[in-house]
Amino acid sequence: MTRRLQIPDLGGARAAILHRPHATVAALTRQLEAIGLHIEAHWPELPAAARGADYLFLDVDTAHEDQFPWAPGQAPMPTVALVGSEAPGRIEWLMNFGADAQILKPVGTGGVYSALLIARATFDARAEMADRIDSLRRRLGQRQTVVRAVALLAARGKTEDAAYDQLRGMAMAWRVSFEDAAERIVALAQAQEADHG
């Protein structure tokens, strides 16, 4: 499946930078301001209020989990890693953190705009994929309910195929998902059992 990249309007967006005071921060700030972003620099940790930023730039060379008000891999915004060291431990930390894009240090006069676009596209694709996986997990969890609903309908003298078709027709008539229709059938049967019990 191909996703069409939509170039976001970056003017007015907020970027948080987690990096010790350094020339890298000054170079990065110049580029971000030229693009139209508002910058907040933080060190040694990121405050909880930074969750409201649109982008996060972080120094991978010195970063550790305790600096962030969220669990590793759970950043609520696109993240761009500033990478200076290629030490295996730092690269492993970066991969576990789950940055969406990276810029090699020292930061020069370019690369920030493309990193912003890549980070946004990667972050959005990951969020979309997580939503699809959650939806599929929910549907898989509802399979047992579908089986029960088909069995209840078949118990009224229908074949299993006819009961399945009836359930599909009910879902269409009620304008709900197949799984939601099955939940209604099972809930109705349980309510009837409770009334008779």
Tab-separated table of C-alpha atoms in Angstrom:
chain	number	residue	atom	x	y	z
A	1	MET	CA	0.000	0.000	0.000
A	2	THR	CA	1.436	3.376	-0.972
A	3	ARG	CA	0.994	6.375	1.265
A	4	ARG	CA	0.966	9.811	-0.265
A	5	LEU	CA	3.154	12.208	1.693
A	6	GLN	CA	1.422	15.430	2.588
A	7	ILE	CA	3.805	18.287	3.289
A	8	PRO	CA	2.711	19.828	6.590
A	9	ASP	CA	2.636	23.568	7.131
A	10	LEU	CA	5.427	23.994	9.664
A	11	GLY	CA	4.941	27.705	10.307
A	12	GLY	CA	3.986	28.177	13.947
A	13	ALA	CA	4.799	24.605	14.965
A	14	ARG	CA	6.631	24.071	18.253
A	15	ALA	CA	9.879	22.144	18.537
A	16	ALA	CA	11.432	21.024	21.806
A	17	ILE	CA	15.185	20.433	21.862
A	18	LEU	CA	16.700	18.212	24.539
A	19	HIS	CA	20.427	18.903	24.344
A	20	ARG	CA	23.001	20.425	26.654
A	21	PRO	CA	23.887	24.048	25.794
A	22	HIS	CA	26.121	23.714	22.732
A	23	ALA	CA	26.806	25.087	19.243
A	24	THR	CA	24.603	22.245	17.919
A	25	VAL	CA	21.588	23.815	19.632
A	26	ALA	CA	22.388	27.227	18.127
A	27	ALA	CA	22.742	25.796	14.585
A	28	LEU	CA	19.562	23.761	14.945
A	29	THR	CA	17.646	26.726	16.368
A	30	ARG	CA	18.693	28.935	13.431
A	31	GLN	CA	17.369	26.404	10.908
A	32	LEU	CA	14.136	25.756	12.800
A	33	GLU	CA	13.408	29.468	13.193
A	34	ALA	CA	14.103	30.045	9.495
A	35	ILE	CA	11.469	27.390	8.704
A	36	GLY	CA	9.018	29.144	11.060
A	37	LEU	CA	9.051	26.949	14.165
A	38	HIS	CA	9.016	28.144	17.760
A	39	ILE	CA	11.806	26.578	19.819
A	40	GLU	CA	12.029	25.500	23.453
A	41	ALA	CA	15.427	24.214	24.573
A	42	HIS	CA	15.624	21.992	27.653
A	43	TRP	CA	18.377	20.366	29.674
A	44	PRO	CA	18.922	18.062	31.551
A	45	GLU	CA	15.382	16.685	31.279
A	46	LEU	CA	12.238	17.270	29.307
A	47	PRO	CA	9.367	18.739	31.361
A	48	ALA	CA	5.894	17.187	31.106
A	49	ALA	CA	4.681	20.388	29.394
A	50	ALA	CA	6.900	19.491	26.421
A	51	ARG	CA	4.317	16.832	25.493
A	52	GLY	CA	2.513	19.666	23.719
A	53	ALA	CA	5.389	20.232	21.276
A	54	ASP	CA	4.907	19.258	17.649
A	55	TYR	CA	8.454	17.888	17.279
A	56	LEU	CA	11.262	16.778	19.559
A	57	PHE	CA	14.981	16.903	18.788
A	58	LEU	CA	17.181	14.949	21.184
A	59	ASP	CA	20.881	14.367	21.685
A	60	VAL	CA	21.401	10.614	21.383
A	61	ASP	CA	24.971	10.853	22.663
A	62	THR	CA	23.852	11.754	26.185
A	63	ALA	CA	20.170	10.807	26.317
A	64	HIS	CA	18.700	8.291	28.776
A	65	GLU	CA	15.163	7.155	29.630
A	66	ASP	CA	14.885	9.201	32.832
A	67	GLN	CA	14.934	12.431	30.813
A	68	PHE	CA	11.513	11.812	29.238
A	69	PRO	CA	8.022	11.970	30.759
A	70	TRP	CA	6.977	8.829	28.823
A	71	ALA	CA	8.112	5.245	28.341
A	72	PRO	CA	10.665	4.341	25.632
A	73	GLY	CA	9.033	4.110	22.222
A	74	GLN	CA	5.974	6.092	23.396
A	75	ALA	CA	6.870	9.644	22.339
A	76	PRO	CA	3.644	11.588	21.695
A	77	MET	CA	5.207	13.570	18.846
A	78	PRO	CA	7.622	12.991	15.946
A	79	THR	CA	11.200	12.771	17.187
A	80	VAL	CA	14.464	13.592	15.460
A	81	ALA	CA	17.665	12.102	16.853
A	82	LEU	CA	20.852	14.166	16.811
A	83	VAL	CA	23.548	11.520	16.362
A	84	GLY	CA	27.219	12.186	16.946
A	85	SER	CA	28.490	8.861	18.243
A	86	GLU	CA	28.115	5.566	16.422
A	87	ALA	CA	28.986	3.536	19.504
A	88	PRO	CA	26.921	0.330	19.471
A	89	GLY	CA	25.372	1.116	22.860
A	90	ARG	CA	24.180	4.523	21.682
A	91	ILE	CA	22.770	3.114	18.435
A	92	GLU	CA	20.977	0.399	20.405
A	93	TRP	CA	19.527	3.053	22.732
A	94	LEU	CA	18.376	5.063	19.693
A	95	MET	CA	16.671	2.041	18.151
A	96	ASN	CA	14.884	1.240	21.424
A	97	PHE	CA	13.818	4.870	21.812
A	98	GLY	CA	12.184	4.763	18.390
A	99	ALA	CA	13.216	8.070	16.806
A	100	ASP	CA	11.422	8.909	13.570
A	101	ALA	CA	14.351	10.595	11.799
A	102	GLN	CA	17.945	11.535	12.463
A	103	ILE	CA	20.480	14.230	11.762
A	104	LEU	CA	24.204	13.567	12.036
A	105	LYS	CA	26.204	15.977	14.175
A	106	PRO	CA	27.692	18.444	13.827
A	107	VAL	CA	24.542	20.138	12.562
A	108	GLY	CA	25.379	22.281	9.553
A	109	THR	CA	23.252	24.590	7.447
A	110	GLY	CA	20.880	21.974	6.022
A	111	GLY	CA	19.010	18.781	6.690
A	112	VAL	CA	16.528	19.997	9.285
A	113	TYR	CA	13.599	20.537	6.912
A	114	SER	CA	13.837	17.056	5.408
A	115	ALA	CA	14.260	15.553	8.906
A	116	LEU	CA	11.038	17.282	9.997
A	117	LEU	CA	9.126	15.913	7.004
A	118	ILE	CA	10.529	12.396	7.412
A	119	ALA	CA	9.829	12.416	11.155
A	120	ARG	CA	6.211	13.510	10.605
A	121	ALA	CA	5.609	10.900	7.881
A	122	THR	CA	7.213	8.097	9.925
A	123	PHE	CA	5.344	9.071	13.104
A	124	ASP	CA	1.995	9.220	11.277
A	125	ALA	CA	2.609	5.889	9.517
A	126	ARG	CA	3.520	4.215	12.812
A	127	ALA	CA	0.402	5.618	14.528
A	128	GLU	CA	-1.785	4.467	11.639
A	129	MET	CA	-0.236	1.001	11.749
A	130	ALA	CA	-0.747	0.775	15.521
A	131	ASP	CA	-4.423	1.696	15.071
A	132	ARG	CA	-4.850	-0.963	12.388
A	133	ILE	CA	-3.156	-3.595	14.553
A	134	ASP	CA	-5.377	-2.684	17.535
A	135	SER	CA	-8.459	-2.935	15.314
A	136	LEU	CA	-7.389	-6.343	14.023
A	137	ARG	CA	-6.685	-7.558	17.559
A	138	ARG	CA	-10.141	-6.429	18.674
A	139	ARG	CA	-11.740	-8.183	15.715
A	140	LEU	CA	-9.746	-11.336	16.388
A	141	GLY	CA	-10.878	-11.217	20.007
A	142	GLN	CA	-14.474	-10.974	18.810
A	143	ARG	CA	-14.267	-14.160	16.727
A	144	GLN	CA	-15.592	-16.207	19.628
A	145	THR	CA	-18.603	-13.884	19.851
A	146	VAL	CA	-19.270	-14.359	16.131
A	147	VAL	CA	-19.141	-18.129	16.559
A	148	ARG	CA	-21.618	-17.929	19.470
A	149	ALA	CA	-23.977	-15.649	17.516
A	150	VAL	CA	-23.945	-17.994	14.504
A	151	ALA	CA	-24.606	-20.955	16.827
A	152	LEU	CA	-27.551	-19.120	18.433
A	153	LEU	CA	-29.044	-18.313	15.031
A	154	ALA	CA	-28.423	-21.862	13.780
A	155	ALA	CA	-30.181	-23.245	16.867
A	156	ARG	CA	-33.414	-21.851	15.416
A	157	GLY	CA	-33.353	-24.495	12.690
A	158	LYS	CA	-31.009	-22.855	10.180
A	159	THR	CA	-27.882	-24.270	8.654
A	160	GLU	CA	-24.619	-22.724	9.780
A	161	ASP	CA	-24.223	-21.008	6.388
A	162	ALA	CA	-27.766	-19.609	6.558
A	163	ALA	CA	-27.152	-18.354	10.106
A	164	TYR	CA	-23.926	-16.707	8.982
A	165	ASP	CA	-25.783	-15.014	6.084
A	166	GLN	CA	-28.513	-13.884	8.472
A	167	LEU	CA	-25.920	-12.349	10.789
A	168	ARG	CA	-24.346	-10.532	7.838
A	169	GLY	CA	-27.782	-9.230	6.803
A	170	MET	CA	-28.473	-8.030	10.334
A	171	ALA	CA	-25.179	-6.174	10.438
A	172	MET	CA	-26.003	-4.448	7.164
A	173	ALA	CA	-29.542	-3.596	8.286
A	174	TRP	CA	-28.285	-2.218	11.600
A	175	ARG	CA	-25.383	-0.448	9.857
A	176	VAL	CA	-22.850	-1.867	12.262
A	177	SER	CA	-19.827	-4.102	11.869
A	178	PHE	CA	-20.260	-7.851	11.618
A	179	GLU	CA	-18.672	-8.213	15.050
A	180	ASP	CA	-20.953	-5.587	16.627
A	181	ALA	CA	-24.000	-7.377	15.244
A	182	ALA	CA	-22.734	-10.626	16.764
A	183	GLU	CA	-22.317	-8.892	20.142
A	184	ARG	CA	-25.925	-7.674	19.952
A	185	ILE	CA	-27.205	-11.181	19.190
A	186	VAL	CA	-25.240	-12.711	22.089
A	187	ALA	CA	-26.262	-9.910	24.481
A	188	LEU	CA	-29.929	-10.358	23.509
A	189	ALA	CA	-29.706	-14.115	24.091
A	190	GLN	CA	-28.067	-13.555	27.479
A	191	ALA	CA	-30.778	-11.067	28.462
A	192	GLN	CA	-33.483	-13.543	27.456
A	193	GLU	CA	-31.779	-16.288	29.477
A	194	ALA	CA	-31.645	-13.992	32.501
A	195	ASP	CA	-35.349	-13.172	32.152
A	196	HIS	CA	-36.277	-16.855	31.963
A	197	GLY	CA	-33.861	-17.784	34.754
